[in-house]
Short mmCIF file of C-alpha atoms in Angstrom, two decimals:
data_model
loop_
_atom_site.label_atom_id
_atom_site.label_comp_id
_atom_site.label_asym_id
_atom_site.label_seq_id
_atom_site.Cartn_x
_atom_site.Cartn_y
_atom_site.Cartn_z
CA UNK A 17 -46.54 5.19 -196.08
CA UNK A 18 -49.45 6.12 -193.60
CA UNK A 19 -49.26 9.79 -195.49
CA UNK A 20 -49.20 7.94 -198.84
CA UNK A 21 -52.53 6.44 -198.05
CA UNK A 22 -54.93 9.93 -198.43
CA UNK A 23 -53.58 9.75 -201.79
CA UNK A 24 -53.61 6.06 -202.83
CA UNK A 25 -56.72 4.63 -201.32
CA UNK A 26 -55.60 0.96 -202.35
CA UNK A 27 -52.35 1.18 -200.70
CA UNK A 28 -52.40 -0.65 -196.94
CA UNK A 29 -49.49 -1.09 -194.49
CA UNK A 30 -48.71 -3.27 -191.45
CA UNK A 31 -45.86 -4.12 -189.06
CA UNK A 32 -43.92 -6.91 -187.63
CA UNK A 33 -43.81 -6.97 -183.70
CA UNK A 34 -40.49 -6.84 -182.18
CA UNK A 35 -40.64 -9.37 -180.36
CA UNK A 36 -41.60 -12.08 -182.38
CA UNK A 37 -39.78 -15.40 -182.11
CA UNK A 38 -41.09 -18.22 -183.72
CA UNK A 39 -39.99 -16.92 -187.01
CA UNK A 40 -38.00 -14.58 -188.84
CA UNK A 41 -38.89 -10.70 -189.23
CA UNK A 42 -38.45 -11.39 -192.68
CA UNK A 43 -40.64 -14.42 -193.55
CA UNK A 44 -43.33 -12.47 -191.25
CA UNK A 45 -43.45 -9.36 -193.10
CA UNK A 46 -43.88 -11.37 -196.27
CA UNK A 47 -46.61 -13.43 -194.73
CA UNK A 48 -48.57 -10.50 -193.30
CA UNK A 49 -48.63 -9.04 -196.83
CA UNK A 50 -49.58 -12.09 -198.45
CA UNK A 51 -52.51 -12.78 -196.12
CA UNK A 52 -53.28 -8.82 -196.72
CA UNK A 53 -53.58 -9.10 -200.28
CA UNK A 54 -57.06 -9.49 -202.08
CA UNK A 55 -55.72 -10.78 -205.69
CA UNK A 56 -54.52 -13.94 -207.06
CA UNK A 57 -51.10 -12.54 -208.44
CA UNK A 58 -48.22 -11.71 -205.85
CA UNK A 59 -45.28 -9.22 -206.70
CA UNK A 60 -42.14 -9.13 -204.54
CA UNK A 61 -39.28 -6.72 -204.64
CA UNK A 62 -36.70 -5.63 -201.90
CA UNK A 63 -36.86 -2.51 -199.93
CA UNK A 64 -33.79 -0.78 -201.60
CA UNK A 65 -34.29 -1.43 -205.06
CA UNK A 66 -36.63 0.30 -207.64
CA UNK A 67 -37.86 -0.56 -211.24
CA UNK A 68 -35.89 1.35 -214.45
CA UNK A 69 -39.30 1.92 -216.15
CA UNK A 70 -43.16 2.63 -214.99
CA UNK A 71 -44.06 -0.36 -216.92
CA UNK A 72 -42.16 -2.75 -214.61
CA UNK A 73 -45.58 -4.46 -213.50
CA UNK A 74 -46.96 -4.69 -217.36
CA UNK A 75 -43.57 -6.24 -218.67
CA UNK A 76 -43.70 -8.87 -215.66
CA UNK A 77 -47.44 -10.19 -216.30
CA UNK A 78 -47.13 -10.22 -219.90
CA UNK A 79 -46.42 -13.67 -219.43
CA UNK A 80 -49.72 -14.15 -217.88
CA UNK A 81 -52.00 -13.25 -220.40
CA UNK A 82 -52.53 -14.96 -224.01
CA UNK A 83 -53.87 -13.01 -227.42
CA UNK A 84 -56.99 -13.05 -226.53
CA UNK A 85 -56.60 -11.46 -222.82
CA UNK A 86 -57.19 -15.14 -221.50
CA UNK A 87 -54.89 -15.58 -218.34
CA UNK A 88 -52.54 -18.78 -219.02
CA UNK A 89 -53.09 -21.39 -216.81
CA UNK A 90 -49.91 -23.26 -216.46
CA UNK A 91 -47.69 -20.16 -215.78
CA UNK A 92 -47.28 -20.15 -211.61
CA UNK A 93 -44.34 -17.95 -211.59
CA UNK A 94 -42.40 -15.27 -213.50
CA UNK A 95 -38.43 -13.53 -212.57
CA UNK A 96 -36.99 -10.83 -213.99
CA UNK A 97 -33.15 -9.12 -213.30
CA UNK A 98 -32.15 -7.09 -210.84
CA UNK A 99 -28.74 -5.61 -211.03
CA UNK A 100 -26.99 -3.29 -208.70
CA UNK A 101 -26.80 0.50 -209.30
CA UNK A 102 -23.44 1.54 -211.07
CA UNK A 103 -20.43 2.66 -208.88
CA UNK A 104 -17.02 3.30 -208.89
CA UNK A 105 -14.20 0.73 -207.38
CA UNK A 106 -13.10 -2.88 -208.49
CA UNK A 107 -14.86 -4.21 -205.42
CA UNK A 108 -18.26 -2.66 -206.64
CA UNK A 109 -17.73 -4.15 -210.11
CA UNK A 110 -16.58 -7.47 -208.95
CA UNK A 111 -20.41 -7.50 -206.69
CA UNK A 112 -22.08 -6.06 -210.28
CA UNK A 113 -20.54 -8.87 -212.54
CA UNK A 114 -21.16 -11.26 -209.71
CA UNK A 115 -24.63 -10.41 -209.89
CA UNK A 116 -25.29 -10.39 -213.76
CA UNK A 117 -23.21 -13.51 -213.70
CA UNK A 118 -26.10 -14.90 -211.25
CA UNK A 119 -28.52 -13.45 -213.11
CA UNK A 120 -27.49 -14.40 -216.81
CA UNK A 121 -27.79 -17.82 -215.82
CA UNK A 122 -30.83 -17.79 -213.81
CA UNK A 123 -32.54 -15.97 -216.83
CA UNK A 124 -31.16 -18.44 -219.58
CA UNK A 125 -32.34 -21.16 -217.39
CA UNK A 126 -35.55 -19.44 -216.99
CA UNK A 127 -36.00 -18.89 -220.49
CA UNK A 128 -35.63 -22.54 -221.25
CA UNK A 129 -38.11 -23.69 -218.39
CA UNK A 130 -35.42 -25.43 -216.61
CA UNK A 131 -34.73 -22.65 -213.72
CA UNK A 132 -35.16 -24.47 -210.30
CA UNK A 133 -35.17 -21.10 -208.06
CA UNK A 134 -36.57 -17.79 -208.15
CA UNK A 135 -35.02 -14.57 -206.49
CA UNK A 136 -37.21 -12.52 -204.71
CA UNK A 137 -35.86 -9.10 -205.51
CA UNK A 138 -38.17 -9.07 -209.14
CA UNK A 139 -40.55 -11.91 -208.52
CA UNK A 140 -44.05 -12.70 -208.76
CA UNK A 141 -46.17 -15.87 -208.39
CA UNK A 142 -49.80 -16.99 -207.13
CA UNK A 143 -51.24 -16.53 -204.23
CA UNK A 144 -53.08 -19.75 -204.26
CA UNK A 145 -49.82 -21.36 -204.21
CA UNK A 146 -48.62 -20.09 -200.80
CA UNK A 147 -51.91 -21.23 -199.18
CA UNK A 148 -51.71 -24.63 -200.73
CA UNK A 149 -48.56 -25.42 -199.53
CA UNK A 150 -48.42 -23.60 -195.82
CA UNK A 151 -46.45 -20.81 -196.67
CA UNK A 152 -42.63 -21.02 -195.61
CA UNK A 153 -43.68 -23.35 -192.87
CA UNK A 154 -41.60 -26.14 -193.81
CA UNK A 155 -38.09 -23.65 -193.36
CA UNK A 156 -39.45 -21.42 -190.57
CA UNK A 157 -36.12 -22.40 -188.77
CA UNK A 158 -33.94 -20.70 -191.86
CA UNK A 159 -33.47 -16.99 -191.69
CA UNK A 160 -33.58 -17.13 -195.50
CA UNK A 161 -34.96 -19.25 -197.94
CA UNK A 162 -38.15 -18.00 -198.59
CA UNK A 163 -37.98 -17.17 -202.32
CA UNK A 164 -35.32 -19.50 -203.73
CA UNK A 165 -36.32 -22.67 -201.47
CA UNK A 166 -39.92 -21.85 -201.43
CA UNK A 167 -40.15 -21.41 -205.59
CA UNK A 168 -37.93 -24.95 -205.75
CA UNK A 169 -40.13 -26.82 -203.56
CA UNK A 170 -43.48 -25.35 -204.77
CA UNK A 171 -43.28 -24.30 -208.68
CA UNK A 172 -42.07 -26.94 -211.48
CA UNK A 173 -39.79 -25.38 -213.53
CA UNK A 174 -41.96 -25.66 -216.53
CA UNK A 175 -44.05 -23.30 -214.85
CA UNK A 176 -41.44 -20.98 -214.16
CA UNK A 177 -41.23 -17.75 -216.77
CA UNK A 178 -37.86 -15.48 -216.84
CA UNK A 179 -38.94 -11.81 -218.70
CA UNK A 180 -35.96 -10.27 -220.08
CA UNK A 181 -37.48 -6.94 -221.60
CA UNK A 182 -35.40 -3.60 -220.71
CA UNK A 183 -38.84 -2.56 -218.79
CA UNK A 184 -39.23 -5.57 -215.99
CA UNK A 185 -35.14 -4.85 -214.85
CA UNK A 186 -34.96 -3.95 -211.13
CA UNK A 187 -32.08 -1.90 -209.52
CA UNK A 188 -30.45 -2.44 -206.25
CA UNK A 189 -28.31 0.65 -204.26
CA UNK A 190 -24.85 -0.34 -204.11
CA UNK A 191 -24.04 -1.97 -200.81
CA UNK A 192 -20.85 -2.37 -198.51
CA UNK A 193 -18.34 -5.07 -198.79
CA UNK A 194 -19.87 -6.42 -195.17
CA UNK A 195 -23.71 -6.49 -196.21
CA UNK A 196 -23.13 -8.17 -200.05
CA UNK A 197 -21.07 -11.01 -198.29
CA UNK A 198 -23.55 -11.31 -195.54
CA UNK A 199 -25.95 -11.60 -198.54
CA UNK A 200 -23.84 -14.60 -200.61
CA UNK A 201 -23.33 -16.47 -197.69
CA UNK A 202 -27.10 -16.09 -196.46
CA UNK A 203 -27.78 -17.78 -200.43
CA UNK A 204 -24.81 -20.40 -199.87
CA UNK A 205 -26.24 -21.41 -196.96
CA UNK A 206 -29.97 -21.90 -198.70
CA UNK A 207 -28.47 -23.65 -201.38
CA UNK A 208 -27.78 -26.68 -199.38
CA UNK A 209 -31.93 -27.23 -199.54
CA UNK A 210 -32.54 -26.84 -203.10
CA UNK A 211 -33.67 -30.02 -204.75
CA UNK A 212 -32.59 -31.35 -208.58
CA UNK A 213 -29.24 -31.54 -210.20
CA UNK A 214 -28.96 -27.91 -211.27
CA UNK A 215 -28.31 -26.53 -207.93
CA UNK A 216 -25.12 -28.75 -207.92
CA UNK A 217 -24.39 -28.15 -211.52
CA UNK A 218 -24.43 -24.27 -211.20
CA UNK A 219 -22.12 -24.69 -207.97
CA UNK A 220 -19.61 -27.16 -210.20
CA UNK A 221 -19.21 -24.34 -212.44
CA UNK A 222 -17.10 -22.23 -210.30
CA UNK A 223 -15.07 -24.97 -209.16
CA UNK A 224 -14.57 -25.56 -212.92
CA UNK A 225 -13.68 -22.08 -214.04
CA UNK A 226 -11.14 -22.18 -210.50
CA UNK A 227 -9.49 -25.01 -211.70
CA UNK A 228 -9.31 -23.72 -215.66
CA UNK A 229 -7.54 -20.82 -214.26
CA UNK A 230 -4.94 -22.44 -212.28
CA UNK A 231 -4.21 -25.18 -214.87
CA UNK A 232 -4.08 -22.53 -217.61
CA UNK A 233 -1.18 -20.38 -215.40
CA UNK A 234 0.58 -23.60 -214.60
CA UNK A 235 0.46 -24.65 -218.52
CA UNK A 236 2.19 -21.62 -219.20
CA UNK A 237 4.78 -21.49 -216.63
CA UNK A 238 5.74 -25.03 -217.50
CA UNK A 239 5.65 -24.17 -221.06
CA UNK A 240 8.19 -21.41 -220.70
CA UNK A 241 10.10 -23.27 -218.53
CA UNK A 242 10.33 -26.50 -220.80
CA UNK A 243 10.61 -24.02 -224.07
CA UNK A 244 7.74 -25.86 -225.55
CA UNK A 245 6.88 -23.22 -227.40
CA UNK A 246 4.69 -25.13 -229.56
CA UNK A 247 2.41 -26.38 -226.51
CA UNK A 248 2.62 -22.24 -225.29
CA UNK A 249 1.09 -20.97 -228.64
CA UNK A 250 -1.68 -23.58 -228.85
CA UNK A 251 -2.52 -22.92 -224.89
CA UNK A 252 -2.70 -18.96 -225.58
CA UNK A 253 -4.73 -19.47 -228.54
CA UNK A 254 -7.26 -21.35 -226.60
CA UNK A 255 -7.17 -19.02 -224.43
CA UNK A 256 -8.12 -16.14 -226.26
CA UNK A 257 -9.92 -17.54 -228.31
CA UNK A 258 -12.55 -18.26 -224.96
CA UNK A 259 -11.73 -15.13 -224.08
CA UNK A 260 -13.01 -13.56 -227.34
CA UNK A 261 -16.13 -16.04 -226.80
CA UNK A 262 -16.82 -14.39 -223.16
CA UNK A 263 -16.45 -11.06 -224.50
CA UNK A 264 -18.89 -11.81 -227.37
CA UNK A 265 -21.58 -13.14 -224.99
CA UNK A 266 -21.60 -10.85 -222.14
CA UNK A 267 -21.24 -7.60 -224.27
CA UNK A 268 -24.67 -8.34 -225.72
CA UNK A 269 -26.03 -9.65 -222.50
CA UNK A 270 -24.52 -6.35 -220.10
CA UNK A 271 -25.93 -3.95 -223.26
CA UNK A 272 -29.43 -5.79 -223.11
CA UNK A 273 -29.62 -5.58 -219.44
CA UNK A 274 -28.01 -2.01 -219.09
CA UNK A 275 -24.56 -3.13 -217.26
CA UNK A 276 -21.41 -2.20 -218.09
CA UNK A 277 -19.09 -3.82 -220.64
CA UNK A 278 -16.96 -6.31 -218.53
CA UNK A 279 -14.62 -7.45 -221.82
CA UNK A 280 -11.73 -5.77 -221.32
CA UNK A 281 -12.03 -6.62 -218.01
CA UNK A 282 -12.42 -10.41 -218.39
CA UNK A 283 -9.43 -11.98 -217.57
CA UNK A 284 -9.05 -10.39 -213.81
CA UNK A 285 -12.90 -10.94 -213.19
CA UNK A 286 -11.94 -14.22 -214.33
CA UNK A 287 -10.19 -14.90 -211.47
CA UNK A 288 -11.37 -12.96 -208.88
CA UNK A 289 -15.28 -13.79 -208.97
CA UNK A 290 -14.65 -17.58 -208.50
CA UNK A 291 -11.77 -17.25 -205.74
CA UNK A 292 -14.40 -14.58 -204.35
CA UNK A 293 -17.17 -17.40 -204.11
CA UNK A 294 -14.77 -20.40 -203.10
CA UNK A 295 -13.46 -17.97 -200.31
CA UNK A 296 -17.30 -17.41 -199.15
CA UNK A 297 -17.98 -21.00 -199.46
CA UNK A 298 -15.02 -22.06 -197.49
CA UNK A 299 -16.01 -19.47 -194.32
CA UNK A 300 -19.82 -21.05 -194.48
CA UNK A 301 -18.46 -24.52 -194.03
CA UNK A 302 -16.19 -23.72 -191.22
CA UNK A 303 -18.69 -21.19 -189.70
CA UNK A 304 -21.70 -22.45 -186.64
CA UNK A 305 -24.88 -23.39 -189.29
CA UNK A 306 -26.92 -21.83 -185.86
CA UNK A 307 -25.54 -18.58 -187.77
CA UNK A 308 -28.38 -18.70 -190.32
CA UNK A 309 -31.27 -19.79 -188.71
CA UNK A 310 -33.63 -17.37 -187.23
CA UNK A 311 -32.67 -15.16 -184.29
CA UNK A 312 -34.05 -15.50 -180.88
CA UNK A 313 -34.58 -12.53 -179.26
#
């Protein structure tokens, strides 16, 4: 970065001490750059992802600016995707469809002007905002938090944008099985502190889609057994015919947002993705909460 500079005069870099301890390295680093920056309009992305296009920063502030090149006032904040780059492996798809799963919602939501969170991989929002309301001072204890909690405390979801264009998408390198669950249960354990009823509705739906897979199998079993064959036909055809539904929707959505096509594929992510996430929920609640609060060193 420090050799970067003699060719980008605008570019500027700091550090976080080592030894800091009254908050995390994390929240820090974002603070120092915040305080560093000289413009109203923040943008955040993580360290190992990377924008598909060169017009990443143009597709995200489109929001931003009306016909006449008037900024909008009552836009504060504006999310795009970020997917993981492709790889081979069930365990690599499950983590993609997990996150365009995450994703499609969060965008739909967005879209609306309902979303109550913000990630902070493809995010930006004013800078006036973080002054006005101390920065992540009232989480400084949480090692996380400080783009989903901080956007649902701060932003109304009226003012929240989602940009869906091709250009603002954001990829992530693939990570290990051990990093993406440290990851999930980092955001289960911030989810807990999200205000509104969305949070909980969003974490109904994979108790729902658990429990429509197990009564579904035990339908059928009983149906076979009980040669009801009448009650088996009409539980396959509503089945499939959700099935067909899924397929419909995330084909288009994985073609707009370059993932792969999960269809055929459906019925085992089906059931792996929400066991995955009850499985992650279940080790947060029986794991120390001291876990995900900021390190002393």
């Amino acid at each position: 970065l420090q050799q970067m500079q003699s060719r980008y005069p605008h570019l500027r870099t700091t550090f976080t001490p080592e030894t800091t301890r009254r908050i995390s390295h994390r929240k820090l680093a974002l603070t120092l750059g915040i305080k560093g920056a000289r413009y109203e309009w923040l943008a955040f992305a993580d360290i190992d992802s990377r924008p598909v296009s060169n017009q990443w920063l143009r597709s995200m502030t489109a929001h931003l600016v009306a016909a006449d090149d008037r900024l909008i006032s009552d836009v504060d904040t504006v999310f795009g995707y970020t997917g993981l780059e492709k790889s081979k492996g069930l365990g690599a798809a499950l983590r993609r469809f997990d996150v365009m799963l995450t994703g499609m919602r969060l965008l739909g939501l967005g879209i609306r002007h309902k979303a109550h969170m913000a990630l902070g991989s493809n995010l930006i929002y004013r800078r006036s905002i973080f002054f006005d309301n101390k920065g992540y001072s009232a989480h400084l204890d949480l090692e996380r938090g400080e783009d989903d909690i901080f956007v649902n405390e701060n932003i109304l979801p009226t003012h929240i944008c989602a940009e869906v264009s091709p250009e603002s998408i954001i990829r992530s390198t693939e990570t290990t099985r051990h990093h993406w669950q440290s990851e999930k249960l980092g955001r289960i354990a911030t989810r807990r502190h999200l205000h509104g009823f969305m949070p909980f509705i969003l974490s109904a739906d994979t108790v729902t889609r658990a429990l429509y897979v197990l009564l579904t199998a035990a339908a059928i079993v009983v149906a076979i057994l009980m040669k009801w064959w009448i009650t088996l036909g009409i539980i396959v055809f509503l089945w499939a015919l959700r099935y067909a539904a899924q397929w419909s929707i995330f084909t288009r959505a994985s073609r707009h947002l370059g993932e792969n096509n999960y269809g055929p594929a459906m019925p085992l992510l089906d059931i792996c993705q929400p066991a995955w996430e009850l499985a992650l929920r279940a080790r947060y609640l029986l794991s120390s909460k001291r876990a995900y609060h900021r390190k002393q060193i």
